Amino acid sequence: MDTDAHDRRTDTVDESRLVSALKAGNDGAFETLVRTSSPRLLGVARRFARSDEDAQDILQTAYLNAFRALRKFEGQSQLSTWLHRIVVNTALMKLRTQRLKPEESIETLLPAFRADGHHVEQLRDWSVPADALVAQAETRATVRGCIAQLPEAYRSLLLLRDIEERSTRDVAEALEITPAAVKTRLHRARQALSTLLQRRYAAMGVTSPAVAASK
Amino acid sequence: MGFGAQPRLSNKPVTCRELTDFIADYLSGETPPDSRREFERHLKICPNCVTYLRGYEETVKLGRLAFDDEEATVPDTVPDELVEAVLSARSKSNAE
């Protein structure tokens, strides 16, 4: 028998039992859910939070939101996917109350132009070899580190659009800003991240194989 | 800002600044055909903008790669106090 298919069926049965028990208000089911889901969901909350305390606040509020909405859960997505979305929505609500303003400091990470609209400096080609698995793990850590350096309003927007793949309209409504502002902020966030990555890889002396071959 | 979802009104050639402002629209296919043609004409004669576009695409790709391995960002443990706090908040809200 196909082991993966068997495991998936078992998971579905287990999840469906767990959801029934949760809907019936079974205390043990809630404890199982919180103990098994929390590590993954705390990881998601930490992406958006400024501190671990904030991440724990987001997670706690998200669980209470989820418990209140359980009646509406119809199993069209996996329970873990549904919870992930609630954590991100809760983080969004928190961001909205903080009314994040774009900070000046991003200007230094944006490209500079002469008065005639041309680039001020000669740009260097760069890319990151991402073949080997170990290199991929290192690359992920490096990129996450660079994303963490972005000013908060840009960092959270980049996460929502490029990583969580929320739509422009979704993010605009949630943050109470215009869709045009979402697009501009996302573009600047990517530009700033590009500068940070380029600096980082230049400092590490990494050159793309394609660039090396063309020299 | 220059062009994007709206066609450009100026007949002047696209500058690096205009192209850079609208890379996101260009990559997501939201640039009108006329503006797109001007954009591509500029890329043919400006190696600097080709380099910038390549770096921008690489950045978007790397941003997605950074979080595609969810396991790497999952903490090994969750504080017991957090689990207890969630469960006790639930009990409290049930009692109200």
PDB file of C-alpha atoms in Angstrom:
ATOM      1  CA  MET A   1       0.000   0.000   0.000  1.00  0.00           C
ATOM      2  CA  ASP A   2       1.167   3.569  -0.682  1.00  0.00           C
ATOM      3  CA  THR A   3       2.441   4.665   2.765  1.00  0.00           C
ATOM      4  CA  ASP A   4       2.065   8.375   2.048  1.00  0.00           C
ATOM      5  CA  ALA A   5      -1.535   7.949   0.915  1.00  0.00           C
ATOM      6  CA  HIS A   6      -2.235   5.861   4.024  1.00  0.00           C
ATOM      7  CA  ASP A   7      -0.654   8.527   6.275  1.00  0.00           C
ATOM      8  CA  ARG A   8      -2.684  11.272   4.591  1.00  0.00           C
ATOM      9  CA  ARG A   9      -5.922   9.327   5.104  1.00  0.00           C
ATOM     10  CA  THR A  10      -5.012   8.668   8.754  1.00  0.00           C
ATOM     11  CA  ASP A  11      -4.222  12.380   9.237  1.00  0.00           C
ATOM     12  CA  THR A  12      -7.578  13.336   7.719  1.00  0.00           C
ATOM     13  CA  VAL A  13      -9.455  10.937   9.986  1.00  0.00           C
ATOM     14  CA  ASP A  14      -7.488  12.174  13.041  1.00  0.00           C
ATOM     15  CA  GLU A  15      -8.114  15.793  12.131  1.00  0.00           C
ATOM     16  CA  SER A  16     -11.791  15.218  11.524  1.00  0.00           C
ATOM     17  CA  ARG A  17     -12.068  13.525  14.967  1.00  0.00           C
ATOM     18  CA  LEU A  18     -10.162  16.387  16.577  1.00  0.00           C
ATOM     19  CA  VAL A  19     -12.427  18.994  14.936  1.00  0.00           C
ATOM     20  CA  SER A  20     -15.551  17.145  16.109  1.00  0.00           C
ATOM     21  CA  ALA A  21     -14.172  17.004  19.654  1.00  0.00           C
ATOM     22  CA  LEU A  22     -13.289  20.706  19.539  1.00  0.00           C
ATOM     23  CA  LYS A  23     -16.771  21.607  18.335  1.00  0.00           C
ATOM     24  CA  ALA A  24     -18.200  19.513  21.164  1.00  0.00           C
ATOM     25  CA  GLY A  25     -16.143  21.592  23.642  1.00  0.00           C
ATOM     26  CA  ASN A  26     -13.888  18.734  24.758  1.00  0.00           C
ATOM     27  CA  ASP A  27     -11.161  20.203  27.044  1.00  0.00           C
ATOM     28  CA  GLY A  28      -8.644  17.495  26.115  1.00  0.00           C
ATOM     29  CA  ALA A  29      -9.080  18.267  22.420  1.00  0.00           C
ATOM     30  CA  PHE A  30      -8.278  21.940  23.020  1.00  0.00           C
ATOM     31  CA  GLU A  31      -5.178  20.990  24.983  1.00  0.00           C
ATOM     32  CA  THR A  32      -4.048  18.628  22.183  1.00  0.00           C
ATOM     33  CA  LEU A  33      -4.629  21.335  19.596  1.00  0.00           C
ATOM     34  CA  VAL A  34      -2.730  24.020  21.524  1.00  0.00           C
ATOM     35  CA  ARG A  35       0.192  21.733  22.400  1.00  0.00           C
ATOM     36  CA  THR A  36       0.645  20.365  18.881  1.00  0.00           C
ATOM     37  CA  SER A  37      -0.036  23.527  16.871  1.00  0.00           C
ATOM     38  CA  SER A  38       1.788  26.107  18.970  1.00  0.00           C
ATOM     39  CA  PRO A  39       5.405  25.613  17.821  1.00  0.00           C
ATOM     40  CA  ARG A  40       4.518  26.114  14.151  1.00  0.00           C
ATOM     41  CA  LEU A  41       2.117  28.991  14.849  1.00  0.00           C
ATOM     42  CA  LEU A  42       4.569  30.715  17.192  1.00  0.00           C
ATOM     43  CA  GLY A  43       7.085  30.580  14.337  1.00  0.00           C
ATOM     44  CA  VAL A  44       4.545  32.379  12.117  1.00  0.00           C
ATOM     45  CA  ALA A  45       3.732  34.982  14.799  1.00  0.00           C
ATOM     46  CA  ARG A  46       7.434  35.694  15.336  1.00  0.00           C
ATOM     47  CA  ARG A  47       7.837  36.692  11.697  1.00  0.00           C
ATOM     48  CA  PHE A  48       5.528  39.626  12.279  1.00  0.00           C
ATOM     49  CA  ALA A  49       6.230  40.536  15.894  1.00  0.00           C
ATOM     50  CA  ARG A  50       8.783  43.029  17.172  1.00  0.00           C
ATOM     51  CA  SER A  51       9.538  40.904  20.224  1.00  0.00           C
ATOM     52  CA  ASP A  52       8.897  37.418  21.543  1.00  0.00           C
ATOM     53  CA  GLU A  53       6.392  38.899  23.988  1.00  0.00           C
ATOM     54  CA  ASP A  54       4.455  40.417  21.060  1.00  0.00           C
ATOM     55  CA  ALA A  55       4.569  37.069  19.241  1.00  0.00           C
ATOM     56  CA  GLN A  56       3.103  35.291  22.260  1.00  0.00           C
ATOM     57  CA  ASP A  57       0.384  37.963  22.543  1.00  0.00           C
ATOM     58  CA  ILE A  58      -0.488  37.504  18.876  1.00  0.00           C
ATOM     59  CA  LEU A  59      -0.655  33.735  19.286  1.00  0.00           C
ATOM     60  CA  GLN A  60      -2.820  33.910  22.395  1.00  0.00           C
ATOM     61  CA  THR A  61      -5.280  36.326  20.765  1.00  0.00           C
ATOM     62  CA  ALA A  62      -5.274  34.225  17.589  1.00  0.00           C
ATOM     63  CA  TYR A  63      -6.251  31.083  19.514  1.00  0.00           C
ATOM     64  CA  LEU A  64      -9.134  32.885  21.201  1.00  0.00           C
ATOM     65  CA  ASN A  65     -10.276  34.224  17.806  1.00  0.00           C
ATOM     66  CA  ALA A  66     -10.034  30.686  16.409  1.00  0.00           C
ATOM     67  CA  PHE A  67     -11.990  29.138  19.292  1.00  0.00           C
ATOM     68  CA  ARG A  68     -14.792  31.677  18.767  1.00  0.00           C
ATOM     69  CA  ALA A  69     -14.847  30.942  15.022  1.00  0.00           C
ATOM     70  CA  LEU A  70     -14.662  27.129  15.332  1.00  0.00           C
ATOM     71  CA  ARG A  71     -18.373  26.685  14.599  1.00  0.00           C
ATOM     72  CA  LYS A  72     -17.734  28.164  11.147  1.00  0.00           C
ATOM     73  CA  PHE A  73     -14.822  25.827  10.340  1.00  0.00           C
ATOM     74  CA  GLU A  74     -16.153  23.481   7.668  1.00  0.00           C
ATOM     75  CA  GLY A  75     -13.017  21.546   6.868  1.00  0.00           C
ATOM     76  CA  GLN A  76     -12.565  23.049   3.411  1.00  0.00           C
ATOM     77  CA  SER A  77      -8.923  23.677   4.299  1.00  0.00           C
ATOM     78  CA  GLN A  78      -6.709  21.858   6.775  1.00  0.00           C
ATOM     79  CA  LEU A  79      -7.066  22.961  10.379  1.00  0.00           C
ATOM     80  CA  SER A  80      -3.381  24.009  10.386  1.00  0.00           C
ATOM     81  CA  THR A  81      -3.888  26.216   7.291  1.00  0.00           C
ATOM     82  CA  TRP A  82      -6.973  27.794   8.863  1.00  0.00           C
ATOM     83  CA  LEU A  83      -5.076  28.522  12.093  1.00  0.00           C
ATOM     84  CA  HIS A  84      -2.089  29.920  10.162  1.00  0.00           C
ATOM     85  CA  ARG A  85      -4.413  32.397   8.436  1.00  0.00           C
ATOM     86  CA  ILE A  86      -5.959  33.449  11.745  1.00  0.00           C
ATOM     87  CA  VAL A  87      -2.494  34.074  13.234  1.00  0.00           C
ATOM     88  CA  VAL A  88      -1.544  36.272  10.257  1.00  0.00           C
ATOM     89  CA  ASN A  89      -4.891  38.141  10.483  1.00  0.00           C
ATOM     90  CA  THR A  90      -4.325  38.723  14.183  1.00  0.00           C
ATOM     91  CA  ALA A  91      -0.809  40.005  13.488  1.00  0.00           C
ATOM     92  CA  LEU A  92      -2.305  42.334  10.857  1.00  0.00           C
ATOM     93  CA  MET A  93      -4.791  43.731  13.364  1.00  0.00           C
ATOM     94  CA  LYS A  94      -1.929  44.400  15.759  1.00  0.00           C
ATOM     95  CA  LEU A  95       0.066  46.132  13.013  1.00  0.00           C
ATOM     96  CA  ARG A  96      -2.954  48.289  12.212  1.00  0.00           C
ATOM     97  CA  THR A  97      -3.306  49.459  15.796  1.00  0.00           C
ATOM     98  CA  GLN A  98       0.389  50.359  15.804  1.00  0.00           C
ATOM     99  CA  ARG A  99      -0.249  52.595  12.755  1.00  0.00           C
ATOM    100  CA  LEU A 100       3.175  52.009  11.310  1.00  0.00           C
ATOM    101  CA  LYS A 101       4.589  54.877   9.328  1.00  0.00           C
ATOM    102  CA  PRO A 102       7.263  54.344   6.707  1.00  0.00           C
ATOM    103  CA  GLU A 103      10.569  55.468   8.150  1.00  0.00           C
ATOM    104  CA  GLU A 104      13.025  57.861   6.538  1.00  0.00           C
ATOM    105  CA  SER A 105      15.877  55.395   6.873  1.00  0.00           C
ATOM    106  CA  ILE A 106      14.729  53.395   3.847  1.00  0.00           C
ATOM    107  CA  GLU A 107      15.762  56.236   1.514  1.00  0.00           C
ATOM    108  CA  THR A 108      19.425  55.289   1.883  1.00  0.00           C
ATOM    109  CA  LEU A 109      18.593  51.789   0.588  1.00  0.00           C
ATOM    110  CA  LEU A 110      16.816  52.983  -2.574  1.00  0.00           C
ATOM    111  CA  PRO A 111      18.625  53.489  -5.908  1.00  0.00           C
ATOM    112  CA  ALA A 112      20.007  56.960  -6.616  1.00  0.00           C
ATOM    113  CA  PHE A 113      19.528  58.837  -9.910  1.00  0.00           C
ATOM    114  CA  ARG A 114      21.130  61.829 -11.617  1.00  0.00           C
ATOM    115  CA  ALA A 115      19.018  64.859 -12.551  1.00  0.00           C
ATOM    116  CA  ASP A 116      18.532  63.401 -16.065  1.00  0.00           C
ATOM    117  CA  GLY A 117      16.993  60.249 -14.569  1.00  0.00           C
ATOM    118  CA  HIS A 118      19.937  57.886 -15.140  1.00  0.00           C
ATOM    119  CA  HIS A 119      21.518  55.701 -12.461  1.00  0.00           C
ATOM    120  CA  VAL A 120      24.205  57.516 -10.468  1.00  0.00           C
ATOM    121  CA  GLU A 121      26.535  54.551 -10.345  1.00  0.00           C
ATOM    122  CA  GLN A 122      27.490  51.570 -12.469  1.00  0.00           C
ATOM    123  CA  LEU A 123      25.551  48.618 -11.058  1.00  0.00           C
ATOM    124  CA  ARG A 124      27.207  45.273 -10.416  1.00  0.00           C
ATOM    125  CA  ASP A 125      25.534  42.044 -11.406  1.00  0.00           C
ATOM    126  CA  TRP A 126      24.862  39.722  -8.506  1.00  0.00           C
ATOM    127  CA  SER A 127      22.951  36.559  -7.766  1.00  0.00           C
ATOM    128  CA  VAL A 128      23.201  33.796  -5.246  1.00  0.00           C
ATOM    129  CA  PRO A 129      23.999  30.212  -6.202  1.00  0.00           C
ATOM    130  CA  ALA A 130      21.152  28.268  -4.656  1.00  0.00           C
ATOM    131  CA  ASP A 131      21.762  24.677  -5.726  1.00  0.00           C
ATOM    132  CA  ALA A 132      23.235  22.773  -2.789  1.00  0.00           C
ATOM    133  CA  LEU A 133      20.907  22.111   0.128  1.00  0.00           C
ATOM    134  CA  VAL A 134      23.395  23.380   2.729  1.00  0.00           C
ATOM    135  CA  ALA A 135      23.893  26.534   0.683  1.00  0.00           C
ATOM    136  CA  GLN A 136      20.102  26.923   0.536  1.00  0.00           C
ATOM    137  CA  ALA A 137      19.809  26.737   4.332  1.00  0.00           C
ATOM    138  CA  GLU A 138      22.553  29.377   4.658  1.00  0.00           C
ATOM    139  CA  THR A 139      20.923  31.512   1.992  1.00  0.00           C
ATOM    140  CA  ARG A 140      17.567  31.339   3.767  1.00  0.00           C
ATOM    141  CA  ALA A 141      19.157  32.477   7.033  1.00  0.00           C
ATOM    142  CA  THR A 142      21.019  35.312   5.283  1.00  0.00           C
ATOM    143  CA  VAL A 143      17.908  36.533   3.476  1.00  0.00           C
ATOM    144  CA  ARG A 144      15.807  36.338   6.651  1.00  0.00           C
ATOM    145  CA  GLY A 145      18.506  38.395   8.393  1.00  0.00           C
ATOM    146  CA  CYS A 146      18.336  41.056   5.658  1.00  0.00           C
ATOM    147  CA  ILE A 147      14.508  41.132   5.778  1.00  0.00           C
ATOM    148  CA  ALA A 148      14.753  41.650   9.546  1.00  0.00           C
ATOM    149  CA  GLN A 149      16.831  44.805   8.910  1.00  0.00           C
ATOM    150  CA  LEU A 150      14.046  46.496   6.917  1.00  0.00           C
ATOM    151  CA  PRO A 151      12.090  49.264   8.656  1.00  0.00           C
ATOM    152  CA  GLU A 152       9.007  47.722  10.255  1.00  0.00           C
ATOM    153  CA  ALA A 153       6.330  49.136   7.899  1.00  0.00           C
ATOM    154  CA  TYR A 154       8.210  47.718   4.906  1.00  0.00           C
ATOM    155  CA  ARG A 155       9.198  44.429   6.505  1.00  0.00           C
ATOM    156  CA  SER A 156       5.642  43.498   7.457  1.00  0.00           C
ATOM    157  CA  LEU A 157       4.276  44.484   4.065  1.00  0.00           C
ATOM    158  CA  LEU A 158       6.891  42.414   2.232  1.00  0.00           C
ATOM    159  CA  LEU A 159       6.000  39.418   4.411  1.00  0.00           C
ATOM    160  CA  LEU A 160       2.291  39.825   3.760  1.00  0.00           C
ATOM    161  CA  ARG A 161       2.553  40.249  -0.013  1.00  0.00           C
ATOM    162  CA  ASP A 162       5.552  38.159  -1.071  1.00  0.00           C
ATOM    163  CA  ILE A 163       5.651  35.475   1.607  1.00  0.00           C
ATOM    164  CA  GLU A 164       2.030  35.088   2.760  1.00  0.00           C
ATOM    165  CA  GLU A 165       0.826  35.974  -0.768  1.00  0.00           C
ATOM    166  CA  ARG A 166      -2.042  38.114   0.511  1.00  0.00           C
ATOM    167  CA  SER A 167      -3.621  40.252  -2.221  1.00  0.00           C
ATOM    168  CA  THR A 168      -2.983  43.997  -2.519  1.00  0.00           C
ATOM    169  CA  ARG A 169      -6.643  44.633  -1.717  1.00  0.00           C
ATOM    170  CA  ASP A 170      -6.569  42.366   1.370  1.00  0.00           C
ATOM    171  CA  VAL A 171      -3.523  44.100   2.771  1.00  0.00           C
ATOM    172  CA  ALA A 172      -4.831  47.588   1.934  1.00  0.00           C
ATOM    173  CA  GLU A 173      -8.102  46.908   3.733  1.00  0.00           C
ATOM    174  CA  ALA A 174      -6.430  45.319   6.723  1.00  0.00           C
ATOM    175  CA  LEU A 175      -3.871  48.110   7.172  1.00  0.00           C
ATOM    176  CA  GLU A 176      -6.362  50.845   6.185  1.00  0.00           C
ATOM    177  CA  ILE A 177      -4.108  52.275   3.490  1.00  0.00           C
ATOM    178  CA  THR A 178      -4.772  52.646  -0.257  1.00  0.00           C
ATOM    179  CA  PRO A 179      -3.911  49.838  -2.721  1.00  0.00           C
ATOM    180  CA  ALA A 180      -1.515  52.314  -4.404  1.00  0.00           C
ATOM    181  CA  ALA A 181       0.283  52.805  -1.077  1.00  0.00           C
ATOM    182  CA  VAL A 182       0.560  49.018  -0.671  1.00  0.00           C
ATOM    183  CA  LYS A 183       2.156  48.723  -4.123  1.00  0.00           C
ATOM    184  CA  THR A 184       4.589  51.590  -3.556  1.00  0.00           C
ATOM    185  CA  ARG A 185       5.603  50.310  -0.140  1.00  0.00           C
ATOM    186  CA  LEU A 186       6.091  46.746  -1.438  1.00  0.00           C
ATOM    187  CA  HIS A 187       8.232  48.024  -4.325  1.00  0.00           C
ATOM    188  CA  ARG A 188      10.406  50.075  -1.959  1.00  0.00           C
ATOM    189  CA  ALA A 189      10.697  47.127   0.426  1.00  0.00           C
ATOM    190  CA  ARG A 190      11.962  44.916  -2.419  1.00  0.00           C
ATOM    191  CA  GLN A 191      14.371  47.615  -3.589  1.00  0.00           C
ATOM    192  CA  ALA A 192      15.745  48.075  -0.080  1.00  0.00           C
ATOM    193  CA  LEU A 193      16.054  44.309   0.399  1.00  0.00           C
ATOM    194  CA  SER A 194      17.875  44.084  -2.921  1.00  0.00           C
ATOM    195  CA  THR A 195      20.409  46.679  -1.717  1.00  0.00           C
ATOM    196  CA  LEU A 196      20.886  44.874   1.605  1.00  0.00           C
ATOM    197  CA  LEU A 197      21.392  41.507  -0.120  1.00  0.00           C
ATOM    198  CA  GLN A 198      23.785  42.985  -2.647  1.00  0.00           C
ATOM    199  CA  ARG A 199      25.870  44.565   0.151  1.00  0.00           C
ATOM    200  CA  ARG A 200      25.824  41.362   2.149  1.00  0.00           C
ATOM    201  CA  TYR A 201      26.917  39.159  -0.733  1.00  0.00           C
ATOM    202  CA  ALA A 202      29.502  41.694  -1.899  1.00  0.00           C
ATOM    203  CA  ALA A 203      30.984  41.650   1.630  1.00  0.00           C
ATOM    204  CA  MET A 204      31.076  37.834   1.523  1.00  0.00           C
ATOM    205  CA  GLY A 205      32.788  37.954  -1.892  1.00  0.00           C
ATOM    206  CA  VAL A 206      30.056  35.868  -3.550  1.00  0.00           C
ATOM    207  CA  THR A 207      29.790  36.238  -7.296  1.00  0.00           C
ATOM    208  CA  SER A 208      27.269  34.408  -9.391  1.00  0.00           C
ATOM    209  CA  PRO A 209      28.647  31.584 -11.555  1.00  0.00           C
ATOM    210  CA  ALA A 210      27.058  33.273 -14.588  1.00  0.00           C
ATOM    211  CA  VAL A 211      28.878  36.542 -13.877  1.00  0.00           C
ATOM    212  CA  ALA A 212      32.183  34.764 -13.225  1.00  0.00           C
ATOM    213  CA  ALA A 213      31.874  32.854 -16.515  1.00  0.00           C
ATOM    214  CA  SER A 214      31.163  36.034 -18.495  1.00  0.00           C
ATOM    215  CA  LYS A 215      34.387  37.728 -17.269  1.00  0.00           C
TER     216      LYS A 215
ATOM    217  CA  MET B   1       5.836  58.707 -10.884  1.00  0.00           C
ATOM    218  CA  GLY B   2       5.978  57.856 -14.624  1.00  0.00           C
ATOM    219  CA  PHE B   3       4.016  55.011 -16.140  1.00  0.00           C
ATOM    220  CA  GLY B   4       2.577  51.838 -14.712  1.00  0.00           C
ATOM    221  CA  ALA B   5      -1.026  50.766 -14.990  1.00  0.00           C
ATOM    222  CA  GLN B   6      -1.585  54.151 -16.734  1.00  0.00           C
ATOM    223  CA  PRO B   7      -0.098  54.789 -20.212  1.00  0.00           C
ATOM    224  CA  ARG B   8       2.702  57.363 -20.297  1.00  0.00           C
ATOM    225  CA  LEU B   9       1.742  60.812 -21.568  1.00  0.00           C
ATOM    226  CA  SER B  10       5.266  61.967 -22.400  1.00  0.00           C
ATOM    227  CA  ASN B  11       6.960  61.199 -25.751  1.00  0.00           C
ATOM    228  CA  LYS B  12      10.421  61.437 -24.195  1.00  0.00           C
ATOM    229  CA  PRO B  13      12.423  58.211 -23.925  1.00  0.00           C
ATOM    230  CA  VAL B  14      12.011  56.242 -20.700  1.00  0.00           C
ATOM    231  CA  THR B  15      14.633  57.085 -18.080  1.00  0.00           C
ATOM    232  CA  CYS B  16      16.284  54.656 -15.667  1.00  0.00           C
ATOM    233  CA  ARG B  17      14.315  56.300 -12.852  1.00  0.00           C
ATOM    234  CA  GLU B  18      10.961  55.697 -14.589  1.00  0.00           C
ATOM    235  CA  LEU B  19      11.888  52.127 -15.410  1.00  0.00           C
ATOM    236  CA  THR B  20      12.980  51.472 -11.830  1.00  0.00           C
ATOM    237  CA  ASP B  21       9.759  52.981 -10.440  1.00  0.00           C
ATOM    238  CA  PHE B  22       7.652  50.564 -12.429  1.00  0.00           C
ATOM    239  CA  ILE B  23       9.592  47.321 -12.357  1.00  0.00           C
ATOM    240  CA  ALA B  24       6.955  45.748 -10.090  1.00  0.00           C
ATOM    241  CA  ASP B  25       4.127  46.579 -12.518  1.00  0.00           C
ATOM    242  CA  TYR B  26       6.260  45.380 -15.436  1.00  0.00           C
ATOM    243  CA  LEU B  27       6.996  42.039 -13.798  1.00  0.00           C
ATOM    244  CA  SER B  28       3.383  41.473 -12.765  1.00  0.00           C
ATOM    245  CA  GLY B  29       2.168  42.258 -16.302  1.00  0.00           C
ATOM    246  CA  GLU B  30       0.234  45.366 -15.227  1.00  0.00           C
ATOM    247  CA  THR B  31       2.034  47.698 -17.633  1.00  0.00           C
ATOM    248  CA  PRO B  32      -0.020  48.743 -20.729  1.00  0.00           C
ATOM    249  CA  PRO B  33       1.423  47.412 -24.054  1.00  0.00           C
ATOM    250  CA  ASP B  34       2.723  50.823 -25.254  1.00  0.00           C
ATOM    251  CA  SER B  35       4.570  51.483 -22.039  1.00  0.00           C
ATOM    252  CA  ARG B  36       5.839  47.918 -22.005  1.00  0.00           C
ATOM    253  CA  ARG B  37       7.372  48.372 -25.454  1.00  0.00           C
ATOM    254  CA  GLU B  38       9.132  51.553 -24.296  1.00  0.00           C
ATOM    255  CA  PHE B  39      10.304  49.746 -21.195  1.00  0.00           C
ATOM    256  CA  GLU B  40      11.790  46.951 -23.322  1.00  0.00           C
ATOM    257  CA  ARG B  41      13.391  49.423 -25.742  1.00  0.00           C
ATOM    258  CA  HIS B  42      15.180  51.020 -22.786  1.00  0.00           C
ATOM    259  CA  LEU B  43      16.364  47.615 -21.528  1.00  0.00           C
ATOM    260  CA  LYS B  44      17.969  46.914 -24.931  1.00  0.00           C
ATOM    261  CA  ILE B  45      20.234  49.951 -24.615  1.00  0.00           C
ATOM    262  CA  CYS B  46      20.816  50.152 -20.851  1.00  0.00           C
ATOM    263  CA  PRO B  47      22.923  47.379 -19.254  1.00  0.00           C
ATOM    264  CA  ASN B  48      22.577  49.118 -15.878  1.00  0.00           C
ATOM    265  CA  CYS B  49      18.805  48.679 -15.921  1.00  0.00           C
ATOM    266  CA  VAL B  50      19.145  45.058 -17.098  1.00  0.00           C
ATOM    267  CA  THR B  51      21.399  44.470 -14.068  1.00  0.00           C
ATOM    268  CA  TYR B  52      18.935  46.241 -11.781  1.00  0.00           C
ATOM    269  CA  LEU B  53      15.977  44.251 -13.126  1.00  0.00           C
ATOM    270  CA  ARG B  54      17.893  40.983 -12.664  1.00  0.00           C
ATOM    271  CA  GLY B  55      18.783  41.897  -9.065  1.00  0.00           C
ATOM    272  CA  TYR B  56      15.151  42.832  -8.344  1.00  0.00           C
ATOM    273  CA  GLU B  57      13.855  39.504  -9.692  1.00  0.00           C
ATOM    274  CA  GLU B  58      16.515  37.635  -7.721  1.00  0.00           C
ATOM    275  CA  THR B  59      15.455  39.511  -4.569  1.00  0.00           C
ATOM    276  CA  VAL B  60      11.790  38.531  -4.942  1.00  0.00           C
ATOM    277  CA  LYS B  61      12.826  34.910  -5.568  1.00  0.00           C
ATOM    278  CA  LEU B  62      15.156  34.863  -2.546  1.00  0.00           C
ATOM    279  CA  GLY B  63      12.510  36.462  -0.304  1.00  0.00           C
ATOM    280  CA  ARG B  64      10.161  33.584  -1.120  1.00  0.00           C
ATOM    281  CA  LEU B  65      12.923  31.005  -0.690  1.00  0.00           C
ATOM    282  CA  ALA B  66      13.786  32.405   2.755  1.00  0.00           C
ATOM    283  CA  PHE B  67      10.512  31.206   4.251  1.00  0.00           C
ATOM    284  CA  ASP B  68       9.675  28.184   2.093  1.00  0.00           C
ATOM    285  CA  ASP B  69      11.168  25.803   4.657  1.00  0.00           C
ATOM    286  CA  GLU B  70       8.690  26.277   7.478  1.00  0.00           C
ATOM    287  CA  GLU B  71      10.469  23.739   9.701  1.00  0.00           C
ATOM    288  CA  ALA B  72      13.490  26.036   9.956  1.00  0.00           C
ATOM    289  CA  THR B  73      11.473  28.741  11.715  1.00  0.00           C
ATOM    290  CA  VAL B  74       9.536  26.429  14.047  1.00  0.00           C
ATOM    291  CA  PRO B  75      10.829  26.744  17.620  1.00  0.00           C
ATOM    292  CA  ASP B  76      11.787  23.486  19.392  1.00  0.00           C
ATOM    293  CA  THR B  77       9.667  24.304  22.413  1.00  0.00           C
ATOM    294  CA  VAL B  78       6.830  26.595  23.346  1.00  0.00           C
ATOM    295  CA  PRO B  79       6.750  28.028  26.868  1.00  0.00           C
ATOM    296  CA  ASP B  80       4.394  25.990  29.069  1.00  0.00           C
ATOM    297  CA  GLU B  81       3.071  29.253  30.520  1.00  0.00           C
ATOM    298  CA  LEU B  82       1.857  30.236  27.055  1.00  0.00           C
ATOM    299  CA  VAL B  83      -0.055  26.975  26.598  1.00  0.00           C
ATOM    300  CA  GLU B  84      -1.526  27.305  30.107  1.00  0.00           C
ATOM    301  CA  ALA B  85      -2.474  30.945  29.467  1.00  0.00           C
ATOM    302  CA  VAL B  86      -4.329  30.032  26.254  1.00  0.00           C
ATOM    303  CA  LEU B  87      -6.208  27.176  27.905  1.00  0.00           C
ATOM    304  CA  SER B  88      -7.101  29.214  30.963  1.00  0.00           C
ATOM    305  CA  ALA B  89      -8.266  32.177  28.815  1.00  0.00           C
ATOM    306  CA  ARG B  90     -10.538  29.755  26.993  1.00  0.00           C
ATOM    307  CA  SER B  91     -11.991  28.407  30.244  1.00  0.00           C
ATOM    308  CA  LYS B  92     -12.530  31.969  31.456  1.00  0.00           C
ATOM    309  CA  SER B  93     -14.279  33.068  28.255  1.00  0.00           C
ATOM    310  CA  ASN B  94     -16.497  29.965  28.440  1.00  0.00           C
ATOM    311  CA  ALA B  95     -17.492  30.831  32.010  1.00  0.00           C
ATOM    312  CA  GLU B  96     -18.500  34.413  31.073  1.00  0.00           C
TER     313      GLU B  96
END
